[in-house]
């Protein structure tokens, strides 16, 4: 069964304290893996797409990486404005559906 | 540029009442459209997706239904709401059949 698991469920960091969020997946043929940021009461905002193992994408303090079984979202020297829930999703090769993890709620304290 | 709208933003409805949520996309044609529900502190549950006018795939057989009367319009409906229908409803689109999804602002539904 296709599924996505994110860990940890919640993460509290001090401003400037770097860390990583994990997204592990099982899917029959990966078409793409996606990272989103969601602020409270709002729709998810697209961050990155990764297509193949070894691929990396960067945006400001965020860097996403992909292996054959998992993806990491690395946050370098986070700021309080990085506080949000980060969602991971995968799309299988032969389907129009997307499978989402339950998210990691990040809280960065000043 | 593309824009996705959802309304209403907030809705409070009694149990047993009907529901109609609307989603429209601007600036693109023939998008794939999706309805998700998000419970508090949880991930996104796919409810329906559509690859074209009148084409609806249901992922969760419940008292909800979806329709796509126009290319860029997606409607989520119910004849009789249940308490368990409460949640945050999100509409999303992609151009073509694969790639990143873009989400609307969502509708917060509370069934009392």
Tab-separated table of C-alpha atoms in Angstrom:
chain	number	residue	atom	x	y	z
A	1	UNK	CA	0.000	0.000	0.000
A	2	UNK	CA	1.286	3.433	-0.918
A	3	UNK	CA	1.936	5.606	2.115
A	4	UNK	CA	3.932	8.522	3.491
A	5	UNK	CA	5.246	8.915	7.055
A	6	UNK	CA	6.707	12.114	8.456
A	7	UNK	CA	8.808	12.540	11.583
A	8	UNK	CA	8.967	14.057	14.051
A	9	UNK	CA	5.352	15.132	14.514
A	10	UNK	CA	6.528	18.313	16.223
A	11	UNK	CA	9.891	20.034	16.490
A	12	UNK	CA	10.879	22.961	18.657
A	13	UNK	CA	14.091	24.793	17.778
A	14	UNK	CA	15.867	27.854	19.015
A	15	UNK	CA	16.521	30.504	16.408
A	16	UNK	CA	19.709	29.555	14.569
A	17	UNK	CA	19.542	25.877	15.594
A	18	UNK	CA	19.694	23.809	12.387
A	19	UNK	CA	17.783	20.518	12.046
A	20	UNK	CA	16.146	18.121	9.583
A	21	UNK	CA	12.636	16.845	8.952
A	22	UNK	CA	12.108	13.353	7.590
A	23	UNK	CA	9.620	11.980	5.067
A	24	UNK	CA	9.716	8.245	4.373
A	25	UNK	CA	7.567	6.755	1.643
A	26	UNK	CA	6.499	3.514	0.050
A	27	UNK	CA	5.032	3.886	-3.399
A	28	UNK	CA	4.871	1.680	-6.450
A	29	UNK	CA	6.858	3.862	-8.821
A	30	UNK	CA	7.657	7.415	-7.715
A	31	UNK	CA	6.663	10.144	-10.126
A	32	UNK	CA	7.533	12.981	-7.769
A	33	UNK	CA	7.953	13.967	-4.119
A	34	UNK	CA	6.696	17.350	-2.993
A	35	UNK	CA	7.273	19.548	0.049
A	36	UNK	CA	4.756	22.137	1.200
A	37	UNK	CA	4.600	24.712	3.956
A	38	UNK	CA	1.267	25.304	5.703
A	39	UNK	CA	0.541	28.209	8.023
A	40	UNK	CA	-2.389	27.928	10.464
A	41	UNK	CA	-5.760	28.367	8.777
A	42	UNK	CA	-4.283	28.552	5.279
A	43	UNK	CA	-3.806	26.265	2.310
A	44	UNK	CA	-0.445	24.551	1.784
A	45	UNK	CA	2.170	26.530	-0.124
A	46	UNK	CA	4.375	24.663	-2.586
A	47	UNK	CA	8.108	24.573	-1.775
A	48	UNK	CA	9.948	21.871	-3.761
A	49	UNK	CA	9.564	19.010	-6.203
A	50	UNK	CA	12.084	16.154	-6.281
A	51	UNK	CA	11.973	13.509	-9.008
A	52	UNK	CA	14.878	11.122	-8.573
A	53	UNK	CA	17.226	9.797	-5.889
A	54	UNK	CA	20.206	12.076	-5.341
A	55	UNK	CA	18.358	15.208	-6.342
A	56	UNK	CA	18.601	18.313	-4.142
A	57	UNK	CA	16.729	21.629	-4.174
A	58	UNK	CA	17.402	24.778	-2.131
A	59	UNK	CA	15.430	27.854	-1.245
A	60	UNK	CA	16.739	30.358	1.278
A	61	UNK	CA	17.274	28.423	4.542
A	62	UNK	CA	15.609	25.233	3.245
A	63	UNK	CA	17.208	22.354	1.398
A	64	UNK	CA	15.352	19.231	0.283
A	65	UNK	CA	17.050	15.939	-0.582
A	66	UNK	CA	15.753	12.622	-1.900
A	67	UNK	CA	16.836	8.994	-1.604
A	68	UNK	CA	15.045	5.866	-2.832
A	69	UNK	CA	13.104	5.543	0.411
A	70	UNK	CA	12.992	8.955	2.056
A	71	UNK	CA	13.382	12.688	1.761
A	72	UNK	CA	14.832	15.207	4.158
A	73	UNK	CA	14.034	18.861	4.574
A	74	UNK	CA	17.066	20.532	6.117
A	75	UNK	CA	16.549	23.868	7.834
A	76	UNK	CA	19.712	25.899	8.328
A	77	UNK	CA	19.796	28.646	10.961
A	78	UNK	CA	16.004	28.881	11.182
A	79	UNK	CA	14.171	32.069	12.071
A	80	UNK	CA	10.838	32.443	13.911
A	81	UNK	CA	9.120	33.121	10.577
A	82	UNK	CA	10.001	29.557	9.507
A	83	UNK	CA	7.506	28.298	12.088
A	84	UNK	CA	4.797	26.347	10.246
A	85	UNK	CA	3.686	22.817	9.462
A	86	UNK	CA	5.722	21.173	6.707
A	87	UNK	CA	3.922	18.575	4.601
A	88	UNK	CA	5.394	15.938	2.334
A	89	UNK	CA	3.487	14.302	-0.525
A	90	UNK	CA	4.242	11.723	-3.213
A	91	UNK	CA	2.679	10.972	-6.552
A	92	UNK	CA	2.858	7.467	-7.988
A	93	UNK	CA	3.758	6.916	-11.616
A	94	UNK	CA	0.498	5.506	-12.878
A	95	UNK	CA	-2.003	7.502	-10.873
A	96	UNK	CA	-3.378	10.999	-10.668
A	97	UNK	CA	-3.479	10.786	-6.890
A	98	UNK	CA	-1.186	12.288	-4.288
A	99	UNK	CA	-0.431	10.764	-0.881
A	100	UNK	CA	0.280	13.154	1.972
A	101	UNK	CA	2.061	12.656	5.267
A	102	UNK	CA	0.567	14.047	8.464
A	103	UNK	CA	3.167	16.806	8.632
A	104	UNK	CA	5.823	18.130	11.010
A	105	UNK	CA	4.857	21.147	13.068
A	106	UNK	CA	7.942	23.343	13.432
A	107	UNK	CA	8.183	26.003	16.127
A	108	UNK	CA	11.229	28.266	16.089
A	109	UNK	CA	11.665	30.333	19.225
A	110	UNK	CA	13.584	33.630	19.211
B	1	UNK	CA	-0.837	34.053	-13.497
B	2	UNK	CA	-3.011	31.318	-12.066
B	3	UNK	CA	-5.316	31.869	-9.110
B	4	UNK	CA	-7.533	29.481	-7.193
B	5	UNK	CA	-10.554	30.629	-5.210
B	6	UNK	CA	-12.669	28.876	-2.625
B	7	UNK	CA	-15.847	29.980	-0.924
B	8	UNK	CA	-17.155	30.358	1.540
B	9	UNK	CA	-14.113	30.817	3.799
B	10	UNK	CA	-16.006	29.743	6.905
B	11	UNK	CA	-19.238	27.845	7.341
B	12	UNK	CA	-21.223	26.664	10.358
B	13	UNK	CA	-24.010	24.236	9.525
B	14	UNK	CA	-26.356	22.050	11.623
B	15	UNK	CA	-26.348	18.282	11.318
B	16	UNK	CA	-28.615	17.122	8.510
B	17	UNK	CA	-28.345	20.313	6.457
B	18	UNK	CA	-27.053	20.385	2.858
B	19	UNK	CA	-23.619	21.570	1.799
B	20	UNK	CA	-22.161	23.225	-1.261
B	21	UNK	CA	-18.530	24.341	-1.448
B	22	UNK	CA	-17.175	25.906	-4.595
B	23	UNK	CA	-13.714	26.077	-6.083
B	24	UNK	CA	-12.711	27.967	-9.228
B	25	UNK	CA	-9.371	28.292	-10.966
B	26	UNK	CA	-8.307	31.213	-13.133
B	27	UNK	CA	-5.503	31.524	-15.632
B	28	UNK	CA	-5.263	27.922	-16.802
B	29	UNK	CA	-7.284	25.464	-18.846
B	30	UNK	CA	-8.085	21.785	-18.403
B	31	UNK	CA	-6.523	21.470	-14.942
B	32	UNK	CA	-6.742	18.357	-12.809
B	33	UNK	CA	-8.765	19.336	-9.739
B	34	UNK	CA	-8.758	17.859	-6.235
B	35	UNK	CA	-10.804	18.087	-3.033
B	36	UNK	CA	-9.084	17.293	0.267
B	37	UNK	CA	-10.223	17.340	3.882
B	38	UNK	CA	-7.853	18.083	6.721
B	39	UNK	CA	-8.785	17.252	10.301
B	40	UNK	CA	-7.167	19.279	13.090
B	41	UNK	CA	-3.452	18.468	13.320
B	42	UNK	CA	-3.689	15.842	10.610
B	43	UNK	CA	-2.582	15.377	7.042
B	44	UNK	CA	-4.668	15.781	3.913
B	45	UNK	CA	-7.268	13.140	3.037
B	46	UNK	CA	-8.071	12.974	-0.665
B	47	UNK	CA	-11.839	13.009	-1.232
B	48	UNK	CA	-12.292	13.469	-4.990
B	49	UNK	CA	-10.293	14.284	-8.071
B	50	UNK	CA	-11.284	15.215	-11.598
B	51	UNK	CA	-9.345	15.091	-14.866
B	52	UNK	CA	-12.043	16.828	-16.911
B	53	UNK	CA	-15.619	18.121	-17.110
B	54	UNK	CA	-18.028	15.557	-15.709
B	55	UNK	CA	-15.198	13.151	-14.795
B	56	UNK	CA	-15.070	12.519	-11.041
B	57	UNK	CA	-13.118	9.880	-9.133
B	58	UNK	CA	-14.167	9.211	-5.559
B	59	UNK	CA	-11.603	8.138	-2.992
B	60	UNK	CA	-13.763	8.120	0.127
B	61	UNK	CA	-17.304	6.683	-0.176
B	62	UNK	CA	-19.234	8.863	2.250
B	63	UNK	CA	-22.170	11.225	2.167
B	64	UNK	CA	-20.152	13.656	0.064
B	65	UNK	CA	-20.248	14.094	-3.693
B	66	UNK	CA	-18.402	16.244	-6.208
B	67	UNK	CA	-19.215	17.720	-9.571
B	68	UNK	CA	-17.329	19.555	-12.273
B	69	UNK	CA	-19.863	21.463	-14.367
B	70	UNK	CA	-17.251	23.647	-16.067
B	71	UNK	CA	-13.575	23.249	-16.913
B	72	UNK	CA	-12.341	25.402	-14.042
B	73	UNK	CA	-15.109	24.848	-11.493
B	74	UNK	CA	-15.222	22.099	-8.894
B	75	UNK	CA	-18.063	21.716	-6.399
B	76	UNK	CA	-18.249	19.621	-3.231
B	77	UNK	CA	-21.734	18.765	-1.987
B	78	UNK	CA	-23.668	16.860	0.607
B	79	UNK	CA	-27.393	16.278	1.022
B	80	UNK	CA	-27.188	15.760	4.785
B	81	UNK	CA	-24.171	16.756	6.855
B	82	UNK	CA	-22.807	14.621	9.688
B	83	UNK	CA	-20.787	15.789	12.686
B	84	UNK	CA	-17.825	13.898	11.251
B	85	UNK	CA	-17.889	16.140	8.164
B	86	UNK	CA	-16.364	18.990	10.162
B	87	UNK	CA	-12.908	19.961	8.985
B	88	UNK	CA	-10.824	22.160	6.740
B	89	UNK	CA	-11.642	21.591	3.066
B	90	UNK	CA	-9.013	22.341	0.483
B	91	UNK	CA	-9.240	22.506	-3.279
B	92	UNK	CA	-6.118	22.071	-5.406
B	93	UNK	CA	-5.158	22.029	-9.083
B	94	UNK	CA	-2.321	20.888	-11.272
B	95	UNK	CA	-1.633	21.587	-14.909
B	96	UNK	CA	-1.731	18.268	-16.709
B	97	UNK	CA	-1.627	14.978	-14.848
B	98	UNK	CA	1.558	15.345	-12.807
B	99	UNK	CA	3.576	17.928	-10.955
B	100	UNK	CA	3.145	20.144	-7.946
B	101	UNK	CA	-0.325	20.979	-6.695
B	102	UNK	CA	-1.465	24.512	-5.939
B	103	UNK	CA	-3.971	24.938	-3.161
B	104	UNK	CA	-6.785	27.327	-2.489
B	105	UNK	CA	-7.233	29.182	0.810
B	106	UNK	CA	-9.591	26.536	2.185
B	107	UNK	CA	-13.049	26.431	3.786
B	108	UNK	CA	-13.412	25.842	7.514
B	109	UNK	CA	-16.603	23.785	8.022
B	110	UNK	CA	-18.082	23.248	11.469
B	111	UNK	CA	-21.085	20.938	11.754
B	112	UNK	CA	-23.042	21.486	14.977
